[in-house]
Short mmCIF file of C-alpha atoms in Angstrom, two decimals:
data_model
loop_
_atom_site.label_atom_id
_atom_site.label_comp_id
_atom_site.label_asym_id
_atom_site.label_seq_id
_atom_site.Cartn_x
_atom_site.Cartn_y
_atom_site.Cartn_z
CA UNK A 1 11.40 -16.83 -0.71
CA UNK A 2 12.10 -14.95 -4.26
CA UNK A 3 15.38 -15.84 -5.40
CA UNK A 4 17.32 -13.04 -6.95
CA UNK A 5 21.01 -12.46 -8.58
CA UNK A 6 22.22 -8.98 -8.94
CA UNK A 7 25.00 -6.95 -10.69
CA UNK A 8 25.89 -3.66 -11.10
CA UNK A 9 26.63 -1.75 -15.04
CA UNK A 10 29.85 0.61 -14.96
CA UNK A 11 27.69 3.37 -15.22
CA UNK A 12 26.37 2.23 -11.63
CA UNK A 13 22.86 0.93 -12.59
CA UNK A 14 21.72 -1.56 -10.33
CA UNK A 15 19.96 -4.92 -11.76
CA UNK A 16 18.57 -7.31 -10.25
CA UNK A 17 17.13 -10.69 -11.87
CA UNK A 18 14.21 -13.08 -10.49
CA UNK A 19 14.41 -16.08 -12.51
CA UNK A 20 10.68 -17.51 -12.61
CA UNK A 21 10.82 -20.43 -15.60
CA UNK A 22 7.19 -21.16 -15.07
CA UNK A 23 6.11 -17.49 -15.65
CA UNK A 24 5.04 -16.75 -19.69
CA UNK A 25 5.57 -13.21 -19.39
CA UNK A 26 8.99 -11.17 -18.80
CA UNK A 27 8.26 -7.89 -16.33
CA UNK A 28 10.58 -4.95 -15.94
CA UNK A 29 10.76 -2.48 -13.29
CA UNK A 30 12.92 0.14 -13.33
CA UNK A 31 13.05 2.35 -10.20
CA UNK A 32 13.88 5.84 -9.96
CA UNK A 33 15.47 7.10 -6.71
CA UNK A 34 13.58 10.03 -7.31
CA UNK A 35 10.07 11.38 -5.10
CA UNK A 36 8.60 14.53 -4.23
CA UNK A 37 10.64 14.82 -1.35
CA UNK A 38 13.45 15.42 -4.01
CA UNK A 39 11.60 19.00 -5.68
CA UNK A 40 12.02 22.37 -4.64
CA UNK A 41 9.64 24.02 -2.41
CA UNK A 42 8.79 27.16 -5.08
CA UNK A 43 8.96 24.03 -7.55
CA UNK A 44 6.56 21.21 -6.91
CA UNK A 45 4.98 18.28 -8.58
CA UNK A 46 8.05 17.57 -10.89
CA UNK A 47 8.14 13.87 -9.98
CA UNK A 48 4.59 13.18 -10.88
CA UNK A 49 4.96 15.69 -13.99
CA UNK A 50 7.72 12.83 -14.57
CA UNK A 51 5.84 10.48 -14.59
CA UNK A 52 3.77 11.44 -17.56
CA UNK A 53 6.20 13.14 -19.57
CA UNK A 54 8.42 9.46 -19.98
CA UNK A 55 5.73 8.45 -22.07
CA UNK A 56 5.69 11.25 -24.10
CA UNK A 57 8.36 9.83 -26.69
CA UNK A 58 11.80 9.77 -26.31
CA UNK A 59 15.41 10.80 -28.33
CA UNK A 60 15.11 8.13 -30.84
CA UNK A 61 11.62 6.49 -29.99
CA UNK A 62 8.56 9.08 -30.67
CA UNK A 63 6.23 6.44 -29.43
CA UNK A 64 6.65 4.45 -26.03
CA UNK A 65 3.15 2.70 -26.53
CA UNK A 66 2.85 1.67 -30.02
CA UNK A 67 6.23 -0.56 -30.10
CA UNK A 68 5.15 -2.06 -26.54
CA UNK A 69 1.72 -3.16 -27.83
CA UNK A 70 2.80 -4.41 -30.94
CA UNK A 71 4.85 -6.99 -28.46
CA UNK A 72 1.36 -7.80 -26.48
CA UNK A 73 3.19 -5.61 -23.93
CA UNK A 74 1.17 -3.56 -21.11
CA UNK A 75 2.58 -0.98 -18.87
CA UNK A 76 2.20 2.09 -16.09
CA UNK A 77 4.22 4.03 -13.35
CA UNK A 78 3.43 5.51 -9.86
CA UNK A 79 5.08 8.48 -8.05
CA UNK A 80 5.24 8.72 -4.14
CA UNK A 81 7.17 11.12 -2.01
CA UNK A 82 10.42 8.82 -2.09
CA UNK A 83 10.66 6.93 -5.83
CA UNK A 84 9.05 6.92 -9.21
CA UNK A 85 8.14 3.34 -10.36
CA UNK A 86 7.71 2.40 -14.10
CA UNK A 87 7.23 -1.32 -14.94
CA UNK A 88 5.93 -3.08 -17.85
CA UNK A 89 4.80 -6.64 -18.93
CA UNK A 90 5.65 -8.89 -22.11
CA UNK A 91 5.74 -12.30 -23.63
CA UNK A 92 8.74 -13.18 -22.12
CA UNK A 93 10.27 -13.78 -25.87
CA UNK A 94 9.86 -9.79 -26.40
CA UNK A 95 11.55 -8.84 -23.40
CA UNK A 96 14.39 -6.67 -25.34
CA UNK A 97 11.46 -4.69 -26.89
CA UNK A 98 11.44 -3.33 -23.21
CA UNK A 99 15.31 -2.80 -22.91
CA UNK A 100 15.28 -1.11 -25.87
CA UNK A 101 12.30 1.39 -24.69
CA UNK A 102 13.36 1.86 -21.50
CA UNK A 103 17.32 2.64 -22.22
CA UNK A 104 16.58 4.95 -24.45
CA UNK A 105 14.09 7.00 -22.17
CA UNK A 106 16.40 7.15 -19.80
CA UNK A 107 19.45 8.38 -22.19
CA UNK A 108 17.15 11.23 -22.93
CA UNK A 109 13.56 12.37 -23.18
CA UNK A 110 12.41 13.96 -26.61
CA UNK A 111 11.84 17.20 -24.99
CA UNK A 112 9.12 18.38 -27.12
CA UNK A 113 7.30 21.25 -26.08
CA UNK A 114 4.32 20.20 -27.32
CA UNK A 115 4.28 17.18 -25.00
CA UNK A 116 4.96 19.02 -22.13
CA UNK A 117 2.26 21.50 -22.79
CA UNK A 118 -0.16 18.40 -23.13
CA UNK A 119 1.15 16.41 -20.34
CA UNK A 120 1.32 19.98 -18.08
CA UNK A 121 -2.71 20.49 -19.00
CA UNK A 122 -3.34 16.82 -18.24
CA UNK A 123 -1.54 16.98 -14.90
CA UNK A 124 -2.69 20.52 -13.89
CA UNK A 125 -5.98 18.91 -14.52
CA UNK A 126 -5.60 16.04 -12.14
CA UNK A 127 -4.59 18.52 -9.59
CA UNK A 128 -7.77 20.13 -9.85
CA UNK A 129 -10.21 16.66 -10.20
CA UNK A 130 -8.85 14.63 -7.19
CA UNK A 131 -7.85 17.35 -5.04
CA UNK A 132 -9.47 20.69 -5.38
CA UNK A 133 -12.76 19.89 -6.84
CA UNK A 134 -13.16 16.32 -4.84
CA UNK A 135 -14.82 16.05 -1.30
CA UNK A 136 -12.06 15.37 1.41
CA UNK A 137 -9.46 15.56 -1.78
CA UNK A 138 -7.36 18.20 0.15
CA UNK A 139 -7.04 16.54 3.09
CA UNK A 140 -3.52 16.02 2.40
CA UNK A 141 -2.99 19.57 0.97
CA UNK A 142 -3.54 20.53 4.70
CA UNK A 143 -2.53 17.83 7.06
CA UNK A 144 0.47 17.35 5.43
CA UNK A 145 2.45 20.92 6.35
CA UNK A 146 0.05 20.94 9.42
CA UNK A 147 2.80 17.87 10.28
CA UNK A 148 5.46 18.42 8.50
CA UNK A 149 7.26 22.48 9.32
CA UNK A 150 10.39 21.57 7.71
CA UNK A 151 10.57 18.46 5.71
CA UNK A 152 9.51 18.30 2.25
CA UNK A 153 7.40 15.46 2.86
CA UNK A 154 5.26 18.80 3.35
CA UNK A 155 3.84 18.75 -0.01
CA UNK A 156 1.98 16.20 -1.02
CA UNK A 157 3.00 14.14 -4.34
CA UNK A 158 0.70 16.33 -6.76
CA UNK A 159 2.92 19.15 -5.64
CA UNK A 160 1.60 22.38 -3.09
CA UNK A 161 -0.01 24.38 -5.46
CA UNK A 162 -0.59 24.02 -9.48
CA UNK A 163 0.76 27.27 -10.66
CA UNK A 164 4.03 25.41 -10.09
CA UNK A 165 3.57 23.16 -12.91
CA UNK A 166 1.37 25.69 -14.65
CA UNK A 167 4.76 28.15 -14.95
CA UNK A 168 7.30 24.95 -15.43
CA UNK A 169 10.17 25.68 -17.70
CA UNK A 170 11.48 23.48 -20.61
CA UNK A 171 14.91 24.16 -18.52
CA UNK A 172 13.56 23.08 -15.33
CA UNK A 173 12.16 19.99 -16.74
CA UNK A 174 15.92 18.94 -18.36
CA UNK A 175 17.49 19.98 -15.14
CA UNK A 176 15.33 18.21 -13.40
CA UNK A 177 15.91 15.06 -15.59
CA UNK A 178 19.07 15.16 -16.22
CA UNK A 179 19.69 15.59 -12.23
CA UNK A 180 17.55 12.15 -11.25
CA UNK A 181 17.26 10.32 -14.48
CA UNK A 182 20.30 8.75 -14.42
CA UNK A 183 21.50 5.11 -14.02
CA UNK A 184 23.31 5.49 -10.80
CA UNK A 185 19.58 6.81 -9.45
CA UNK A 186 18.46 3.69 -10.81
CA UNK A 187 17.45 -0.21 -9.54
CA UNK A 188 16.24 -1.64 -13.13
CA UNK A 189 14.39 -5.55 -12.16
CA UNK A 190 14.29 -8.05 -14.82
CA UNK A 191 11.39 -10.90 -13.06
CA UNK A 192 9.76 -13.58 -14.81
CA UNK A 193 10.69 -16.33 -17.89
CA UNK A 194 14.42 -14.98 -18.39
CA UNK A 195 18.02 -15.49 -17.17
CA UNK A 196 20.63 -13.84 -15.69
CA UNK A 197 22.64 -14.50 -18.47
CA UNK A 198 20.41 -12.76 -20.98
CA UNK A 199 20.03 -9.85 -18.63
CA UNK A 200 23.43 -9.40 -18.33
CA UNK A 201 23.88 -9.66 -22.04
CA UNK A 202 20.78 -7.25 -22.80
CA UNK A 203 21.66 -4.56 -19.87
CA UNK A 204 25.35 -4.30 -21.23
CA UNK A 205 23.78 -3.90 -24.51
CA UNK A 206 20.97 -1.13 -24.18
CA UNK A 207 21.76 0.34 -21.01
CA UNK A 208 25.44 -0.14 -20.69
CA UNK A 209 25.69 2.90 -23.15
CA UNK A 210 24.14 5.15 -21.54
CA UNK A 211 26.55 7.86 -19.71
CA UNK A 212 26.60 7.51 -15.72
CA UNK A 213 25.80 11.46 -14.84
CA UNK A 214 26.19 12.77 -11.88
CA UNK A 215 24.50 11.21 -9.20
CA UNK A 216 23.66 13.98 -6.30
CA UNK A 217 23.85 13.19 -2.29
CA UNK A 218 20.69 13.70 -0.74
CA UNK A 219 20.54 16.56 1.69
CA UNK A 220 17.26 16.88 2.91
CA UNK A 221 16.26 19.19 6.53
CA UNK A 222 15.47 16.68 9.32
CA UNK A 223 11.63 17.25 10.80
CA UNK A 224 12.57 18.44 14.42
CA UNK A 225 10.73 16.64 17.12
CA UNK A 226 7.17 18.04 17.51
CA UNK A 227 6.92 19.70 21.37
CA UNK A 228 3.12 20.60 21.07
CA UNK A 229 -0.11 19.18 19.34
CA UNK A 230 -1.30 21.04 16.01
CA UNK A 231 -4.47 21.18 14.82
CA UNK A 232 -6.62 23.23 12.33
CA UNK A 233 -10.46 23.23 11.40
CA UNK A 234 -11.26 23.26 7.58
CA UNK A 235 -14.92 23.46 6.78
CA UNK A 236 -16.33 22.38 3.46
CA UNK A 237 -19.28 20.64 1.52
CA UNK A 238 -19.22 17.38 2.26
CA UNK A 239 -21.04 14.50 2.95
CA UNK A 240 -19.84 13.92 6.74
CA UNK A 241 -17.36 15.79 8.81
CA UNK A 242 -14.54 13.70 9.81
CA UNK A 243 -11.19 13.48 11.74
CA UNK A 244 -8.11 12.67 10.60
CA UNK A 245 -5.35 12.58 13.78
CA UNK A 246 -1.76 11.69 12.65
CA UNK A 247 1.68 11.20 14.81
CA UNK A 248 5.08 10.99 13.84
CA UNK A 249 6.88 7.67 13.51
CA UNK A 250 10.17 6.29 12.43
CA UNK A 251 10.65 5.40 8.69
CA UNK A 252 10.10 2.50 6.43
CA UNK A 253 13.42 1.12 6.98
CA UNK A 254 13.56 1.51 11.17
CA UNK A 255 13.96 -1.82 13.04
CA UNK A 256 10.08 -0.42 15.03
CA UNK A 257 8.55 0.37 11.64
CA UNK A 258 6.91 -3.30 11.73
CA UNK A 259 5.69 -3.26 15.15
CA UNK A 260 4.03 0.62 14.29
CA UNK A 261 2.39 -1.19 11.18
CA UNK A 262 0.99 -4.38 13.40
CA UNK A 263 -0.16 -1.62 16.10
CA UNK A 264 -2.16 0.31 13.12
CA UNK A 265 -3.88 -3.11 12.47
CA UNK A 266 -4.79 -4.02 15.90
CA UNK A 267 -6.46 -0.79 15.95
CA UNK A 268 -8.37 -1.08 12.99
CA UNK A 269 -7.90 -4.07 10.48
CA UNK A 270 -11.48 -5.36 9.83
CA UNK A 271 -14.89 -5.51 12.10
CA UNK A 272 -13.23 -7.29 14.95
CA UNK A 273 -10.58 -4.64 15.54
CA UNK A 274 -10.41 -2.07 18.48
CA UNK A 275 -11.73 1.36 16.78
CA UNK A 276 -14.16 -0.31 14.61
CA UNK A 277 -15.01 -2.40 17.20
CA UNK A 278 -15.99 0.33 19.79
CA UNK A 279 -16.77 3.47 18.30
CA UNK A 280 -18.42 2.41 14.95
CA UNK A 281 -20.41 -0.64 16.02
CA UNK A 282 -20.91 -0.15 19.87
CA UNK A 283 -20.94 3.73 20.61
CA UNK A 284 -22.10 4.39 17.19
CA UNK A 285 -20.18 7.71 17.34
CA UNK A 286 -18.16 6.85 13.93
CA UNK A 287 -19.50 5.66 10.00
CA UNK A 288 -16.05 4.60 9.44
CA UNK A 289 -12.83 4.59 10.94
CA UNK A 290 -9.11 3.00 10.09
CA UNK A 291 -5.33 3.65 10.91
CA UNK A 292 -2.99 3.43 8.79
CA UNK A 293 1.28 4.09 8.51
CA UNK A 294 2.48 5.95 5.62
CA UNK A 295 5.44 3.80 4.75
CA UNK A 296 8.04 6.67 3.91
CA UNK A 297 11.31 5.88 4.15
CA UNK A 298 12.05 9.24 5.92
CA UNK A 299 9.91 9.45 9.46
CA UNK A 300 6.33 9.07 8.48
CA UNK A 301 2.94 9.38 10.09
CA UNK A 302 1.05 7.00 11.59
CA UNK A 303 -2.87 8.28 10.70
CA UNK A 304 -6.29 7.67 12.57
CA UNK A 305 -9.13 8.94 10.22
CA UNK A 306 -12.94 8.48 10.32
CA UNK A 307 -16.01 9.85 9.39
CA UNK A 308 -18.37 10.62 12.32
CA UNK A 309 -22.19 10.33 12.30
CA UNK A 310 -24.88 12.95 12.20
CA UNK A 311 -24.98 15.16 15.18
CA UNK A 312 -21.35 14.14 16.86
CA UNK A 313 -18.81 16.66 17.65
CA UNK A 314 -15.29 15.87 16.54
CA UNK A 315 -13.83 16.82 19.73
CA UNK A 316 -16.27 14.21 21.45
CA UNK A 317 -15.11 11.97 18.72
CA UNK A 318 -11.66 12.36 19.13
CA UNK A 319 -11.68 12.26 23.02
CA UNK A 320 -12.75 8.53 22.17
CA UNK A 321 -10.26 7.74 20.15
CA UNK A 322 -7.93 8.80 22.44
CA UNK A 323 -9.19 7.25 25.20
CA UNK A 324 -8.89 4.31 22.90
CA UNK A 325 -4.83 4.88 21.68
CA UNK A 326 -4.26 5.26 25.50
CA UNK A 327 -5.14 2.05 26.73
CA UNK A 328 -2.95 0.32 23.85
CA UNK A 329 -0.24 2.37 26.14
CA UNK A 330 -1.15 1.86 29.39
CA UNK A 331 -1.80 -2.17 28.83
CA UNK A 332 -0.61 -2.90 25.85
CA UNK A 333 -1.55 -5.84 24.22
CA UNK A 334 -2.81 -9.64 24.20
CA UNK A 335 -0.78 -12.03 22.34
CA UNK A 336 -3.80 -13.93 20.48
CA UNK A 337 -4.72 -10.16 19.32
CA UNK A 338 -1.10 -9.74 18.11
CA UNK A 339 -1.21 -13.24 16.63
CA UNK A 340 -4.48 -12.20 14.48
CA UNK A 341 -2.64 -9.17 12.27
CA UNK A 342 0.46 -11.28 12.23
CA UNK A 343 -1.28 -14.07 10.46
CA UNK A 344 -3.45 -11.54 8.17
CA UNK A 345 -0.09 -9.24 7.53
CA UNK A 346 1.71 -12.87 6.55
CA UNK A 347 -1.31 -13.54 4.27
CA UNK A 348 -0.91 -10.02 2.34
CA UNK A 349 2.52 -10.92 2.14
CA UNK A 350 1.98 -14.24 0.26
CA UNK A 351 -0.97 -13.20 -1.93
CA UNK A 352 1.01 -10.43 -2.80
CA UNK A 353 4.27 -12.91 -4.24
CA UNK A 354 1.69 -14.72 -6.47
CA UNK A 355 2.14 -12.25 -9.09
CA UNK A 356 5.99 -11.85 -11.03
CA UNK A 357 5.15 -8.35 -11.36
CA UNK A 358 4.89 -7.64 -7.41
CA UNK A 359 7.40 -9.44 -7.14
CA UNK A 360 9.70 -7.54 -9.17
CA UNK A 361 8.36 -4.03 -7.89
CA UNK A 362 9.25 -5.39 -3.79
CA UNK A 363 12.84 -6.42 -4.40
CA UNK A 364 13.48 -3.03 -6.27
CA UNK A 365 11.93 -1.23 -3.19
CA UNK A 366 14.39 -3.20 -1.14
CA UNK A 367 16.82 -2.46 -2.44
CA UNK A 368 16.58 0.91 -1.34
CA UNK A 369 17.28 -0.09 2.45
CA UNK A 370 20.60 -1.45 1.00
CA UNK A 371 19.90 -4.85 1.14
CA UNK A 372 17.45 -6.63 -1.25
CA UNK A 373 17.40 -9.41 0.61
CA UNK A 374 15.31 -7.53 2.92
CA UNK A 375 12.48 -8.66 0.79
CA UNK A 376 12.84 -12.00 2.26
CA UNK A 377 13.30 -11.14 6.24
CA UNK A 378 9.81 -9.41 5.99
CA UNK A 379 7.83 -12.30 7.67
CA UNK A 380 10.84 -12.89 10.30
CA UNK A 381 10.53 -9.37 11.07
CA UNK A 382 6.71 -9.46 11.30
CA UNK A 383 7.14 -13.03 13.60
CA UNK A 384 9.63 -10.97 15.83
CA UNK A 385 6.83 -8.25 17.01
CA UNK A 386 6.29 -9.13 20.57
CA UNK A 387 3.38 -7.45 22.91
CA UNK A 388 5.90 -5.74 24.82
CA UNK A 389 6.86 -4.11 21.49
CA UNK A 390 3.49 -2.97 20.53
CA UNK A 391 3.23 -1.36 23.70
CA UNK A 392 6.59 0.32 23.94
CA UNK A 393 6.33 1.83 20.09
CA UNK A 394 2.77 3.00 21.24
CA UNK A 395 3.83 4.93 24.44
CA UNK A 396 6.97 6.95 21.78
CA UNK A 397 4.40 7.91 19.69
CA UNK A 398 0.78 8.20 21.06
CA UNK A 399 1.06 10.98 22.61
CA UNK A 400 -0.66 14.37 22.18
CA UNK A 401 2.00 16.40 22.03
CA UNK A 402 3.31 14.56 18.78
CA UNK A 403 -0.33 14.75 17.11
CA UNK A 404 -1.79 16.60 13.88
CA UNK A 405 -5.27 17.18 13.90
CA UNK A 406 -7.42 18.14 11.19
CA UNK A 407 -11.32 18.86 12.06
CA UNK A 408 -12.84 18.41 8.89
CA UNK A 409 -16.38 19.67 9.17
CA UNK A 410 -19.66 19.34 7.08
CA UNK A 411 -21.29 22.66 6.31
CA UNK A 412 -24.35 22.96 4.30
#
């Protein structure tokens, strides 16, 4: 159970507060409400550009780093397709070093050109490292609007293409701030040796400020239902073709997103599981193999990926699979199978409450559903996954006609 209070500024940012008097360190989290799914489709890659640029200095703060590590602070971000995460640690007797950095990043950025010509090189760069110049890096360059037609979870996070970034604007990056970056967009988590009290007393103070903005509905095209499989061969140099087979699923917040996540660990959570099981140890067809859901909080994917061994055929390959997916929907399955991820799923779920800082980082994610308590119905919801559930989740989505496939093939 993490206890929480909560309160909302007049300028309509959210706070929570995790009171943890045994912790030494303070953590904040401040989320943004603010992913890739949020960028135009001729304009990609903004979020993650975000993400670097915020440490770039700031209107009255040219440094974010130096002032944090003079406090024995630490601190990073990540972008996905639906938020932008920045958190930080201190000695919890520091902890308005980090209201004071983090208020006054998000009452304005520096807007230096020469930082954004740094941070633009650095990201452009990225682009070209992980996923260009990487084997299997553009995997999700190409399964992604292989799923996705309409839906901007299309692109992935790094954006479509990096000319985008290479040709960004110093006006699209203050529109683009000035549109998300906002307190209403928000959820700022205060976790670890504090009180509410303070918080309260410290948010009025370097946050309360701050004007509210403008705080934009979300619009975004709906991803019609898929009537036919899709599928696309890439060929490349790399060490071992592979497959990687995705279907559509609800979203992170859907009352059958927990029995989709069990059913992707049934199938392939450790050596004892069903694909592993099967194809990599007994019919040898497979290296590796896993399944995975995407966790969006739009509809997602849920993803089958492996590499195959010397000599297979990734149609053969994927026939097995399949053959494998379809007897999860024709007989479902056994309760001490179901019992197995439930345990390990409740294990990840209390290793990953030892530290403040996940801590702080799950209730700000919840509260994106609407309710942060959410955070704490997570086992209940897990517990509540019966067989019959597994089974009836796997028949609405295993089904070829909902499928992506990419055939990802070695060449010499």
């Amino acid at each position: 159970m993490i206890h929480f209070n909560q309160f909302t500024l007049s300028n309509g940012l959210r706070v929570i507060v995790h009171e943890d008097p045994t912790a030494k360190i303070a953590v904040m989290n401040i989320l943004y409400d603010v992913g890739s799914r949020d960028e135009r489709e001729d304009k990609t890659g903004f979020a993650h550009l975000f993400e670097h640029l915020m440490f770039g200095g700031s209107k009255n703060i040219p440094s974010y780093d130096e002032p944090l590590q003079l406090v024995g602070g630490e601190n990073n971000a990540f972008t996905s397709t639906d938020i932008t995460n920045y958190y930080l640690t201190v000695p919890a007797e520091n902890i308005e070093t980090g209201f004071w950095l983090e208020s006054d990043r998000m009452l304005s950025l520096s807007f230096d050109p020469k930082v954004l010509e740094v941070q633009r090189k650095v990201v452009v760069e990225e682009f070209k490292q992980r996923y260009l110049n990487q084997p299997y890096g553009d995997v999700w360059l190409k399964l992604r609007p292989l799923a996705y037609h309409t839906h901007p979870y299309k692109w992935a996070t790094i954006g479509k293409e990096p000319s985008h970034i290479e040709n960004a604007t110093m006006e699209d990056v203050k529109d683009f701030f000035y549109k998300h970056y906002i307190p209403g967009n928000a959820i700022l988590v205060v976790a670890g040796n504090v009180t509410t009290s303070q918080v309260k007393e410290l948010s009025e103070k370097w946050f309360g400020p701050i004007p509210s903005g403008n705080k934009m509905e979300r619009q975004l095209p709906r991803e019609p239902r898929q009537e036919k499989k899709r599928a696309e061969i890439v060929e490349a140099k790399v060490p071992a073709s592979a497959l990687y087979k995705s279907f559509h699923m609800p979203g992170r917040f859907d009352k059958d997103y927990y029995a989709i996540d069990l059913l992707s660990d049934v199938l392939s959570r450790g050596q004892s599981s069903r694909l592993y099981q099967k194809l990599v140890k007994e019919k040898e067809l497979f290296t590796s193999i896993s399944s995975f859901v995407m966790g969006t909080i739009d509809p997602g994917q849920l993803v089958v990926s492996g590499r195959v061994r010397d000599g297979i055929d990734l149609h053969d390959a994927e026939q097995e699979v399949d053959s494998l997916l379809q007897e999860v929907v024709k007989n479902g399955v056994d309760l001490n199978e179901l019992m197995k991820v439930k345990n390990q799923a409740e294990a990840t779920l209390e290793f990953g409450e030892v530290e403040v800082l996940n801590r702080a980082i799950n209730l700000a994610f919840a509260a994106l559903s609407g309710d942060v308590n959410l955070v704490n119905q997570e086992r209940d919801l897990i517990n509540a996954v019966s067989p019959e559930d597994i089974q009836r989740v796997a028949k609405n989505i295993l089904s070829e006609e909902n499928s992506s496939v990419l055939y990802y093939k070695s060449v010499n």
